């Protein structure tokens, strides 16, 4: 990532002053800092001018005319693509007028000045310099001090001069961020800490949301150079083009409202990144709409929560691959790094694929959380305190470590007064909708990602607190003994269920990839999820390698072996929990799904018969390999009738 901070995207900087003042030295240093080209004006003199100067004859205005126009043409040409620095004495106002002809608005003057004596001594130290004292004096005589230039005294060291110039240049920022809530604040600080010049914006709501950006900037020293705004046009104007603007606002109508407000200020080729948890279908709609206006739209999933956003999140950008190249250096700079130091951020695929995979990431996250909750349910029923449960989970780290396991251990150990804090927290689990969308997606795509649904519905069940309390009085059996489950069996059951969870989540992504022609790379996706995100784990690191050989986890030898080894443990654990009335929605769903999946001849034949009975939906027959559809008049006991098409609407 280039960390240079350029001046206004296209600015011609003329470094002026008499000969010997250090224009080339300072110009070269500054150009290096800003990563823009440097041109020495003297290289553009005609042979005649050079010969005249070397004889000690001063140039006339006529001699200079073509040279100044050549430099103006050079600057004009450069401005089409880049900023540039041109060293040129430009002593008279009339010369400067020629130099900035038609490009005055994009021109910046820097005047290096010193005393005659200072410069004379410098020149005398230089070998082969053609400047005589008389010629130097003639330059001082001709000099018309510019009124609109940044004046830099040459008694400073070159480094100090460059720093002073950089501070004074009207710099445009490289990256804009809208929405200074939890995530927006952390991402802004992350960007600023990495040296990116940012503009930050939060809406102004009188007496509710005022001076959010200014006050936020005051809190953190890394934001010293951040530009703050509560008006969108000024915010947009502060950014270099093509602009890169990231939205960290709530998903839904807020995104459309911000885009609508932004549009009048944007220019073709600018990019908007939606870093929130937007619905992937909406992302495609926004992508298509913005494409028609010439604005790029990138739907980027961001995972890692507040801390991840600050220290390095996992980022899943989707949309136009070319547009991604514009924002890639910034997103990869702030992303977490995997074990090989590669950013946990890569282009995912077209349309809303970035938001789709983030949604499934969250679905997998729901399950991973619920599985840990299930494990704690069992361990608590076995009479362990939260501290003891934490100790047990701690012992699982060497084989089963994950971010969620680690935070669960910390949570379990947290005490408030004499009791553990976790015991005081109301048992109604919230959600922000991504698990809901993931469940809808799995249903829409016809993929049995049952664990995501089970974890989501476990949260929904938890909402019914009052009714659950009443029902527990009504239905709970009394005096149930402790479940006979060993820690080892529980650990194996947990590992079994995690494999099923990852199988189902990645399967859903693979099916979507095929359906929408996204061509997603599961191994790369697993790699992006090895750090920064909430579902990072040792197992995810294993999946990077596994998905290099297959997209179907259940066919991989390691997985097959792991499931075979642990199957009896999860059966025992779930059976004991059922007998002891312990709710373990995700653990039990994992084995139920698995049992269903490994049944070669299932009960779905009866479902087909029922469908055909009441709706004439037809069915296929096992002995007919052609796949022909049949219908039976069930009540009349008539022989079967082949039909041309199956009806699968019910
Ligand atoms: P917050 O609620 O903390 O912040 C939301 C921001 O959006 C605020 O700055 C708010 O401004 C702004 N906003 C809301 N409505 C509008 C509007 N109509 N116009 C302009 N600005 C608006 O949310 P988060 O930072 O937690 O989340 C932001 C996005 O990131 C969400 O999509 C979320 O799902 C996603 N996300 C969140 C994670 C987390 O751990 N929190 C993790 C990963 C993704 P104001 O202050 O004026 O209300």
XYZ file of C-alpha atoms and ligand atoms in Angstrom:
698
model
C 0.000 0.000 0.000
C 1.386 3.364 -0.948
C 0.959 5.643 1.968
C 1.811 8.841 0.137
C -0.642 11.628 0.630
C -1.132 13.444 -2.602
C -2.168 17.036 -2.926
C -5.424 17.773 -4.736
C -5.572 14.924 -7.185
C -4.267 17.039 -10.041
C -2.085 19.929 -8.918
C 0.885 21.419 -10.734
C 3.319 22.618 -8.109
C 5.830 25.177 -9.365
C 8.922 25.386 -7.168
C 10.328 28.853 -7.882
C 13.168 31.151 -6.795
C 16.491 32.430 -8.060
C 19.183 30.023 -9.243
C 20.983 28.158 -6.503
C 18.099 28.359 -4.044
C 17.618 24.566 -4.034
C 14.563 24.179 -6.259
C 15.691 20.846 -7.694
C 16.782 19.401 -4.364
C 13.599 20.349 -2.535
C 11.408 19.575 -5.551
C 12.891 16.085 -5.845
C 12.474 15.364 -2.137
C 8.910 16.620 -2.092
C 8.036 14.650 -5.216
C 9.379 11.518 -3.563
C 7.241 12.141 -0.484
C 4.124 12.802 -2.518
C 4.930 10.075 -5.065
C 4.383 12.387 -7.981
C 6.749 13.182 -10.861
C 9.366 15.927 -10.701
C 10.604 17.942 -13.653
C 13.546 20.317 -13.676
C 12.565 23.305 -15.803
C 16.192 23.832 -16.859
C 16.021 20.561 -18.793
C 13.492 22.206 -21.106
C 15.672 25.161 -22.222
C 16.654 25.357 -25.853
C 20.296 24.838 -26.827
C 20.511 28.519 -27.612
C 19.356 29.484 -24.115
C 21.784 27.066 -22.464
C 24.694 28.345 -24.508
C 23.780 31.919 -23.678
C 23.541 31.243 -19.966
C 26.793 29.300 -19.887
C 28.553 32.321 -21.378
C 27.169 34.387 -18.515
C 24.693 36.292 -20.703
C 21.277 36.850 -19.085
C 18.232 35.570 -20.971
C 15.787 38.095 -22.367
C 12.020 37.768 -21.989
C 11.918 36.770 -25.640
C 14.442 33.981 -24.957
C 12.221 32.737 -22.175
C 8.928 32.891 -24.053
C 9.025 29.460 -25.754
C 10.570 27.856 -22.679
C 7.779 29.072 -20.389
C 5.151 27.877 -22.829
C 6.899 24.492 -23.016
C 6.697 24.213 -19.234
C 3.034 25.243 -19.282
C 2.382 22.516 -21.875
C 4.249 20.013 -19.690
C 2.138 20.921 -16.633
C -1.084 20.830 -18.642
C -0.232 17.394 -19.988
C 0.656 16.064 -16.524
C -2.535 17.383 -14.982
C -4.567 15.086 -17.197
C -3.381 12.151 -15.120
C -1.401 13.293 -12.137
C -0.028 16.025 -9.963
C 3.532 17.110 -10.650
C 6.305 19.368 -9.413
C 8.201 21.621 -11.796
C 11.274 23.549 -10.712
C 11.495 26.856 -12.539
C 12.897 30.244 -11.503
C 9.711 32.095 -12.650
C 11.013 35.326 -11.285
C 8.516 37.707 -12.876
C 4.770 37.840 -12.585
C 4.505 37.804 -16.387
C 6.444 34.499 -16.502
C 4.169 32.998 -13.904
C 1.131 34.124 -15.871
C 2.405 32.159 -18.868
C 3.219 29.134 -16.712
C -0.290 28.908 -15.307
C -2.185 29.777 -18.502
C -5.516 27.839 -18.437
C -4.396 25.814 -15.390
C -4.373 28.533 -12.695
C -6.999 26.711 -10.616
C -4.780 23.637 -10.445
C -1.501 25.470 -9.849
C 0.331 25.917 -6.565
C 3.378 28.190 -6.177
C 6.176 27.515 -3.719
C 8.737 30.274 -3.429
C 12.122 29.302 -1.952
C 13.832 32.432 -0.719
C 17.144 33.354 0.876
C 19.591 36.293 0.981
C 21.960 37.133 -1.868
C 24.941 36.217 0.329
C 23.470 32.841 1.356
C 22.815 31.838 -2.217
C 26.112 33.157 -3.514
C 27.970 30.997 -0.988
C 25.938 27.965 -1.958
C 26.682 28.463 -5.619
C 30.384 28.847 -4.936
C 30.360 25.434 -3.295
C 28.944 23.828 -6.400
C 31.335 22.729 -9.120
C 30.663 23.652 -12.747
C 27.753 25.946 -11.956
C 27.403 28.502 -14.701
C 25.967 31.208 -12.405
C 28.229 34.168 -11.751
C 27.682 36.768 -9.019
C 26.600 39.273 -11.638
C 24.104 36.884 -13.104
C 22.769 36.077 -9.630
C 22.422 39.796 -8.884
C 20.516 40.236 -12.114
C 18.117 37.533 -10.939
C 17.552 39.286 -7.623
C 16.956 42.521 -9.544
C 14.413 40.832 -11.760
C 12.643 39.002 -8.956
C 9.042 40.058 -8.349
C 8.064 38.413 -5.100
C 4.887 36.392 -5.658
C 1.877 37.240 -3.544
C 0.121 33.906 -3.883
C 3.029 31.573 -3.163
C 3.887 29.512 -0.147
C 7.131 31.123 1.066
C 9.822 28.792 2.363
C 13.018 30.137 3.934
C 16.080 28.236 2.751
C 17.884 28.507 6.078
C 15.848 25.424 7.078
C 17.193 21.946 6.379
C 15.774 20.255 3.257
C 13.787 17.860 5.454
C 12.279 20.737 7.440
C 11.428 22.557 4.244
C 9.630 19.553 2.801
C 7.705 19.010 6.048
C 6.657 22.639 6.097
C 5.509 22.489 2.498
C 3.545 19.301 3.109
C 1.797 20.851 6.080
C 0.793 23.862 4.049
C -0.416 22.138 0.907
C -4.172 22.035 0.589
C -4.334 18.257 0.740
C -7.312 16.286 -0.349
C -8.043 13.201 1.658
C -7.752 9.672 0.311
C -10.730 7.944 1.866
C -14.091 9.004 3.262
C -16.139 7.338 5.946
C -19.803 8.003 6.643
C -21.453 6.978 9.914
C -19.557 7.319 13.159
C -21.310 4.643 15.180
C -19.555 1.679 16.775
C -18.016 0.315 13.567
C -17.456 3.610 11.760
C -15.435 5.025 14.637
C -13.208 1.974 14.906
C -12.626 1.774 11.151
C -11.790 5.513 11.021
C -9.188 5.086 13.722
C -7.797 2.004 12.006
C -7.420 3.921 8.726
C -5.854 6.930 10.456
C -3.435 4.737 12.414
C -2.262 3.277 9.100
C -1.476 6.759 7.786
C -4.465 7.158 5.481
C -5.767 10.724 5.280
C -9.468 10.464 5.936
C -12.580 12.575 5.851
C -15.198 11.516 8.370
C -18.866 12.406 8.404
C -21.797 11.903 10.733
C -25.212 13.370 10.065
C -26.363 16.448 11.954
C -29.651 16.065 13.789
C -30.412 19.242 15.759
C -30.180 18.693 19.527
C -29.666 14.946 19.005
C -26.621 14.348 16.819
C -24.442 17.448 16.793
C -20.700 17.824 16.111
C -20.252 14.048 16.270
C -17.264 14.026 13.906
C -15.529 17.026 15.518
C -15.938 15.648 19.014
C -14.806 12.192 17.956
C -11.677 13.648 16.361
C -10.805 15.417 19.633
C -10.787 12.093 21.497
C -8.006 10.363 19.543
C -4.654 11.779 18.569
C -4.348 9.589 15.468
C -7.260 11.581 14.049
C -5.318 14.864 14.197
C -5.199 15.170 10.419
C -8.692 13.780 9.788
C -11.114 16.234 8.219
C -14.492 16.300 9.938
C -17.884 17.079 8.442
C -21.569 17.127 9.113
C -22.460 18.374 5.636
C -22.205 15.902 2.779
C -21.245 18.233 -0.115
C -18.213 19.572 1.790
C -17.292 16.039 2.835
C -17.355 14.870 -0.784
C -15.387 17.914 -1.938
C -12.606 17.126 0.513
C -11.854 13.789 -1.157
C -9.454 13.202 -3.994
C -10.997 11.727 -7.127
C -11.998 9.080 -7.933
C -13.540 9.190 -4.484
C -13.682 6.216 -2.173
C -16.462 6.493 0.376
C -17.328 3.817 2.888
C -20.752 3.749 4.523
C -20.943 2.352 8.043
C -24.588 3.122 8.676
C -27.442 0.855 9.649
C -28.600 -1.432 6.877
C -31.924 -0.797 5.177
C -33.437 2.578 4.328
C -30.530 4.507 5.909
C -28.206 3.223 3.152
C -30.574 4.392 0.401
C -31.054 7.748 2.132
C -27.309 8.351 2.331
C -26.744 7.258 -1.276
C -29.503 9.593 -2.444
C -27.954 12.501 -0.535
C -24.464 11.684 -1.807
C -25.283 11.300 -5.479
C -25.559 14.980 -6.488
C -22.023 15.618 -5.219
C -20.354 12.550 -6.735
C -18.619 12.217 -10.103
C -18.461 9.332 -12.541
C -15.928 6.738 -11.445
C -16.312 7.382 -7.718
C -16.838 4.328 -5.500
C -19.223 3.761 -2.624
C -18.505 0.859 -0.287
C -21.354 -0.348 1.885
C -19.546 -1.917 4.835
C -22.693 -2.652 6.831
C -24.674 -5.843 7.058
C -26.897 -5.168 4.087
C -29.125 -7.746 2.498
C -27.367 -9.178 -0.563
C -30.464 -8.744 -2.735
C -30.609 -5.040 -1.878
C -26.897 -4.800 -2.617
C -27.481 -6.127 -6.126
C -30.296 -3.593 -6.634
C -28.070 -0.742 -5.449
C -25.184 -2.041 -7.564
C -27.380 -2.016 -10.691
C -28.866 1.383 -9.929
C -25.522 3.039 -9.233
C -23.965 1.440 -12.307
C -26.497 3.361 -14.386
C -25.163 6.589 -12.843
C -21.490 5.734 -13.381
C -20.828 5.218 -9.687
C -19.211 1.982 -8.520
C -20.840 0.151 -5.646
C -19.067 -2.389 -3.513
C -21.002 -4.398 -0.955
C -18.421 -5.370 1.623
C -19.082 -7.608 4.576
C -16.996 -6.552 7.565
C -16.567 -8.875 10.513
C -14.779 -8.545 13.813
C -17.025 -6.265 15.821
C -15.773 -3.052 17.381
C -12.340 -4.407 18.306
C -11.817 -6.138 14.968
C -12.742 -2.969 13.099
C -10.073 -1.124 15.064
C -7.298 -3.707 15.030
C -8.049 -5.444 11.745
C -11.344 -6.928 10.584
C -11.992 -9.619 8.044
C -13.412 -7.933 4.951
C -15.486 -9.522 2.181
C -15.929 -7.089 -0.711
C -18.173 -7.934 -3.642
C -19.269 -6.067 -6.754
C -17.352 -4.838 -9.769
C -13.858 -6.394 -9.815
C -12.334 -3.339 -11.519
C -13.867 -0.969 -8.995
C -12.493 -3.145 -6.240
C -8.975 -2.385 -7.477
C -9.522 1.280 -6.557
C -10.382 0.528 -2.966
C -8.259 -2.595 -2.553
C -5.160 -0.860 -1.094
C -7.230 0.743 1.640
C -9.316 -2.288 2.568
C -6.307 -4.604 2.561
C -4.316 -2.118 4.623
C -6.845 -2.075 7.458
C -7.782 -5.775 7.299
C -6.468 -8.402 9.696
C -3.573 -10.486 8.406
C -3.558 -14.286 8.181
C -0.748 -16.453 9.571
C 1.314 -15.739 6.452
C 0.821 -11.997 6.726
C -1.676 -11.855 3.843
C -4.675 -9.547 4.340
C -7.915 -11.207 5.408
C -9.626 -9.344 2.606
C -10.000 -10.298 -1.017
C -12.418 -9.721 -3.829
C -15.240 -12.200 -3.277
C -17.277 -12.022 -6.470
C -19.825 -9.993 -8.381
C -23.138 -8.407 -7.338
C -24.100 -8.956 -3.689
C -21.755 -11.908 -3.128
C -19.715 -10.054 -0.493
C -22.793 -9.397 1.593
C -24.081 -12.918 0.945
C -20.974 -14.571 2.367
C -20.988 -12.153 5.302
C -24.592 -13.163 5.971
C -23.623 -16.843 5.982
C -20.596 -16.018 8.124
C -23.063 -14.629 10.640
C -25.239 -17.725 10.300
C -22.237 -19.936 11.080
C -21.471 -17.554 13.954
C -24.981 -17.972 15.365
C -24.460 -21.740 15.431
C -20.954 -21.590 16.902
C -22.333 -19.414 19.695
C -25.319 -21.683 20.303
C -23.103 -24.776 20.379
C -21.016 -23.202 23.123
C -24.219 -22.304 24.934
C -25.390 -25.920 24.549
C -22.081 -27.182 25.936
C -22.432 -24.846 28.911
C -25.987 -26.083 29.467
C -24.676 -29.640 29.832
C -21.715 -28.673 31.998
C -23.951 -26.595 34.252
C -26.382 -29.515 34.571
C -23.435 -31.614 35.672
C -23.032 -29.234 38.594
C -20.147 -27.037 37.399
C -19.833 -23.367 38.282
C -19.014 -20.878 35.502
C -15.374 -20.883 36.642
C -15.248 -24.678 36.451
C -16.870 -24.615 33.022
C -14.258 -22.068 31.954
C -11.521 -24.430 33.162
C -12.977 -27.276 31.120
C -13.243 -25.112 27.993
C -9.699 -23.927 28.615
C -8.557 -27.556 28.406
C -10.182 -27.803 24.937
C -8.090 -24.970 23.541
C -5.156 -27.071 22.289
C -7.438 -29.064 19.965
C -10.484 -26.883 19.429
C -9.476 -23.267 19.783
C -11.512 -20.443 18.375
C -12.141 -16.786 19.069
C -15.609 -17.620 20.376
C -14.228 -20.287 22.712
C -11.715 -17.776 24.074
C -14.254 -15.035 24.727
C -16.652 -17.541 26.275
C -13.976 -18.542 28.790
C -13.387 -14.870 29.670
C -17.127 -14.230 29.954
C -17.617 -17.239 32.243
C -14.890 -16.079 34.598
C -16.261 -12.538 34.976
C -17.651 -11.906 38.437
C -19.769 -9.088 39.751
C -19.788 -9.117 43.525
C -20.090 -12.688 44.779
C -21.770 -14.029 41.692
C -20.740 -14.527 38.088
C -21.995 -11.818 35.788
C -23.302 -14.359 33.284
C -25.768 -15.594 35.926
C -27.243 -12.099 36.151
C -27.806 -11.587 32.433
C -31.389 -11.972 31.185
C -31.716 -15.092 29.032
C -33.338 -13.496 26.002
C -30.955 -13.399 23.028
C -31.166 -10.534 20.554
C -30.289 -10.472 16.871
C -29.871 -7.909 14.144
C -31.364 -9.864 11.276
C -28.502 -11.587 9.467
C -29.358 -15.008 10.948
C -32.908 -14.423 9.825
C -31.756 -13.593 6.279
C -29.407 -16.579 6.239
C -32.313 -18.828 7.195
C -34.459 -17.287 4.475
C -31.613 -17.766 1.977
C -31.156 -21.401 2.887
C -34.882 -21.960 2.441
C -34.962 -20.021 -0.839
C -31.997 -21.884 -2.250
C -33.382 -25.215 -1.069
C -30.267 -26.103 0.947
C -30.701 -27.915 4.279
C -28.579 -25.602 6.468
C -30.654 -26.693 9.407
C -28.232 -25.599 12.103
C -28.474 -21.923 11.193
C -32.249 -22.161 11.458
C -31.961 -24.058 14.757
C -29.688 -21.427 16.281
C -31.915 -18.619 15.049
C -35.050 -20.281 16.408
C -33.300 -20.925 19.713
C -32.874 -17.155 20.000
C -36.501 -16.596 19.029
C -37.611 -19.158 21.612
C -35.606 -17.307 24.220
C -37.672 -14.146 23.640
C -40.701 -15.818 25.213
C -39.318 -15.418 28.698
C -42.581 -15.018 30.614
C -44.244 -17.890 28.766
C -41.190 -20.087 29.252
C -41.239 -19.438 32.974
C -44.912 -20.356 33.123
C -44.412 -23.440 30.933
C -41.479 -24.625 33.038
C -43.749 -24.692 36.078
C -46.366 -26.552 34.098
C -44.259 -29.156 32.341
C -40.824 -29.587 33.895
C -40.188 -32.937 35.464
C -38.837 -32.770 38.949
C -35.869 -34.545 40.496
C -34.086 -35.329 37.263
C -30.610 -36.630 37.992
C -27.445 -35.256 36.481
C -26.801 -36.406 32.882
C -24.221 -39.147 32.570
C -22.053 -37.389 30.047
C -18.285 -37.396 30.244
C -16.301 -34.257 29.418
C -14.606 -36.210 26.664
C -17.919 -37.234 25.092
C -19.160 -33.655 25.258
C -15.969 -32.389 23.650
C -16.339 -34.906 20.831
C -20.008 -34.031 20.377
C -19.085 -30.354 20.203
C -16.427 -31.029 17.584
C -18.813 -33.201 15.584
C -21.458 -30.462 15.553
C -18.928 -27.815 14.536
C -17.961 -29.866 11.503
C -21.616 -30.175 10.508
C -22.067 -26.437 11.026
C -19.162 -25.592 8.748
C -20.255 -28.194 6.212
C -23.746 -26.676 6.052
C -22.556 -23.059 5.942
C -20.031 -23.604 3.160
C -22.485 -25.831 1.294
C -24.959 -22.952 1.288
C -22.297 -20.642 -0.093
C -21.312 -23.182 -2.756
C -24.929 -23.630 -3.866
C -25.428 -19.859 -4.061
C -22.204 -19.536 -6.015
C -23.466 -22.007 -8.596
C -26.983 -20.563 -8.692
C -25.829 -16.956 -9.150
C -22.660 -17.805 -11.150
C -20.431 -16.039 -8.622
C -17.587 -18.526 -8.940
C -16.696 -18.247 -5.262
C -13.500 -19.765 -3.937
C -14.261 -21.592 -0.684
C -10.627 -22.064 0.279
C -9.916 -18.352 -0.135
C -13.054 -17.530 1.802
C -11.953 -19.799 4.649
C -8.572 -18.030 4.551
C -10.236 -14.620 4.861
C -12.020 -16.012 7.911
C -8.873 -17.259 9.638
C -8.333 -13.932 11.345
C -10.143 -10.738 12.221
C -13.624 -12.229 12.139
C -15.817 -13.694 14.836
C -15.703 -17.262 13.477
C -11.918 -17.467 13.233
C -10.676 -20.746 14.634
C -8.054 -23.429 14.283
C -10.619 -25.452 12.367
C -11.047 -22.608 9.853
C -7.308 -22.790 9.192
C -7.698 -26.514 8.428
C -10.552 -25.732 6.061
C -8.304 -23.524 3.918
C -6.373 -26.651 2.938
C -9.375 -28.976 2.779
C -11.276 -26.702 0.378
C -8.309 -26.695 -1.958
C -9.179 -30.281 -2.879
C -12.982 -30.361 -2.623
C -15.979 -28.080 -2.267
C -17.850 -30.789 -0.396
C -16.539 -31.106 3.130
C -18.345 -34.381 3.745
C -16.343 -36.140 1.052
C -12.969 -35.198 2.511
C -11.112 -38.039 4.151
C -10.209 -36.087 7.322
C -13.822 -35.023 7.791
C -15.166 -38.509 7.218
C -12.736 -39.876 9.771
C -13.490 -37.126 12.314
C -17.252 -37.656 12.036
C -16.973 -41.437 12.268
C -14.826 -41.147 15.377
C -17.186 -38.743 17.123
C -20.575 -40.016 16.023
C -21.158 -42.279 18.995
C -20.276 -39.454 21.405
C -22.811 -36.998 20.015
C -25.524 -39.677 19.935
C -24.892 -40.438 23.593
C -24.749 -36.768 24.596
C -27.961 -35.864 22.782
C -29.787 -38.928 24.062
C -28.814 -38.165 27.642
C -29.865 -34.544 27.211
C -33.262 -35.578 25.870
C -33.753 -37.904 28.837
C -32.696 -35.175 31.239
C -34.762 -32.453 29.510
C -31.751 -30.332 28.707
C -32.250 -27.924 25.784
C -29.352 -28.291 23.349
C -30.933 -27.142 20.081
C -27.802 -27.035 17.942
C -26.025 -30.127 19.258
C -29.186 -32.183 18.755
C -29.859 -30.678 15.344
C -26.368 -31.611 14.190
C -26.877 -35.334 14.818
C -30.476 -35.260 13.552
C -29.355 -33.677 10.289
C -26.480 -36.121 10.008
C -28.667 -39.149 10.637
C -31.094 -37.883 8.036
C -28.316 -37.226 5.578
C -26.674 -40.639 5.872
C -29.976 -42.477 5.398
C -29.889 -43.943 1.901
C -33.596 -44.781 1.884
C -35.505 -42.095 3.719
C -39.159 -41.552 4.564
C -39.475 -38.938 1.793
C -41.205 -41.628 -0.313
C -44.194 -41.300 1.997
C -44.140 -37.508 1.669
C -44.233 -37.891 -2.113
C -47.143 -40.287 -1.860
C -49.048 -37.876 0.392
C -48.378 -35.002 -2.001
C -49.586 -37.043 -4.898
C -52.672 -38.103 -2.940
C -53.987 -34.671 -2.100
C -52.487 -32.573 -4.864
C -51.681 -34.896 -7.763
C -48.102 -33.658 -7.501
C -46.781 -36.923 -8.958
C -43.793 -38.974 -7.898
C -40.885 -40.847 -9.395
C -40.307 -44.590 -8.957
C -37.164 -46.285 -7.708
C -37.168 -48.925 -10.423
C -37.571 -46.376 -13.248
C -34.155 -44.856 -13.990
C -35.597 -42.521 -16.637
C -36.907 -40.212 -13.920
C -40.448 -40.427 -15.329
C -43.214 -38.936 -13.144
C -46.232 -41.006 -12.082
C -49.598 -40.281 -10.602
C -51.859 -42.703 -8.729
C -55.599 -42.434 -8.079
C -55.074 -43.522 -4.478
C -58.696 -44.026 -3.452
C -59.739 -45.840 -6.587
C -56.886 -48.256 -6.320
C -56.298 -47.769 -10.029
C -52.985 -48.674 -11.603
C -50.318 -45.993 -11.748
C -50.286 -43.571 -14.672
C -47.101 -42.011 -16.024
C -47.320 -38.237 -16.529
C -45.251 -35.921 -18.723
C -44.181 -33.430 -16.089
C -43.797 -33.513 -12.361
C -45.583 -30.870 -10.321
C -43.398 -29.892 -7.423
C -45.224 -26.873 -6.119
C -46.108 -28.330 -2.749
P -24.405 2.046 15.070
O -25.846 2.009 15.362
O -23.430 2.114 16.176
O -24.105 3.273 14.089
C -24.907 3.524 12.963
C -24.442 4.766 12.265
O -25.304 4.994 11.161
C -24.515 6.017 13.133
O -23.420 6.839 12.850
C -25.805 6.663 12.653
O -25.827 8.048 12.796
C -25.761 6.332 11.187
N -27.079 6.448 10.577
C -28.182 5.752 10.879
N -29.200 6.144 10.089
C -28.707 7.101 9.275
C -29.263 7.904 8.237
N -30.540 7.760 7.856
N -28.468 8.801 7.628
C -27.186 8.932 7.984
N -26.596 8.205 8.945
C -27.353 7.306 9.580
O -24.118 0.770 14.141
P -22.791 -0.078 13.958
O -21.633 0.831 13.776
O -22.717 -1.132 14.990
O -23.109 -0.832 12.595
C -23.045 -0.208 11.330
C -23.236 -1.288 10.282
O -22.201 -2.257 10.436
C -24.551 -2.061 10.432
O -24.997 -2.441 9.174
C -24.146 -3.282 11.222
O -25.012 -4.361 11.021
C -22.764 -3.546 10.650
N -21.879 -4.304 11.520
C -21.845 -4.085 12.868
C -21.001 -4.832 13.676
C -20.922 -4.607 15.142
O -20.283 -5.428 15.816
N -21.497 -3.545 15.678
C -20.126 -5.862 13.092
C -20.191 -5.940 11.665
C -21.055 -5.198 10.931
P -26.419 8.723 14.152
O -25.331 8.572 15.151
O -26.664 10.111 13.739
O -27.653 7.970 14.507
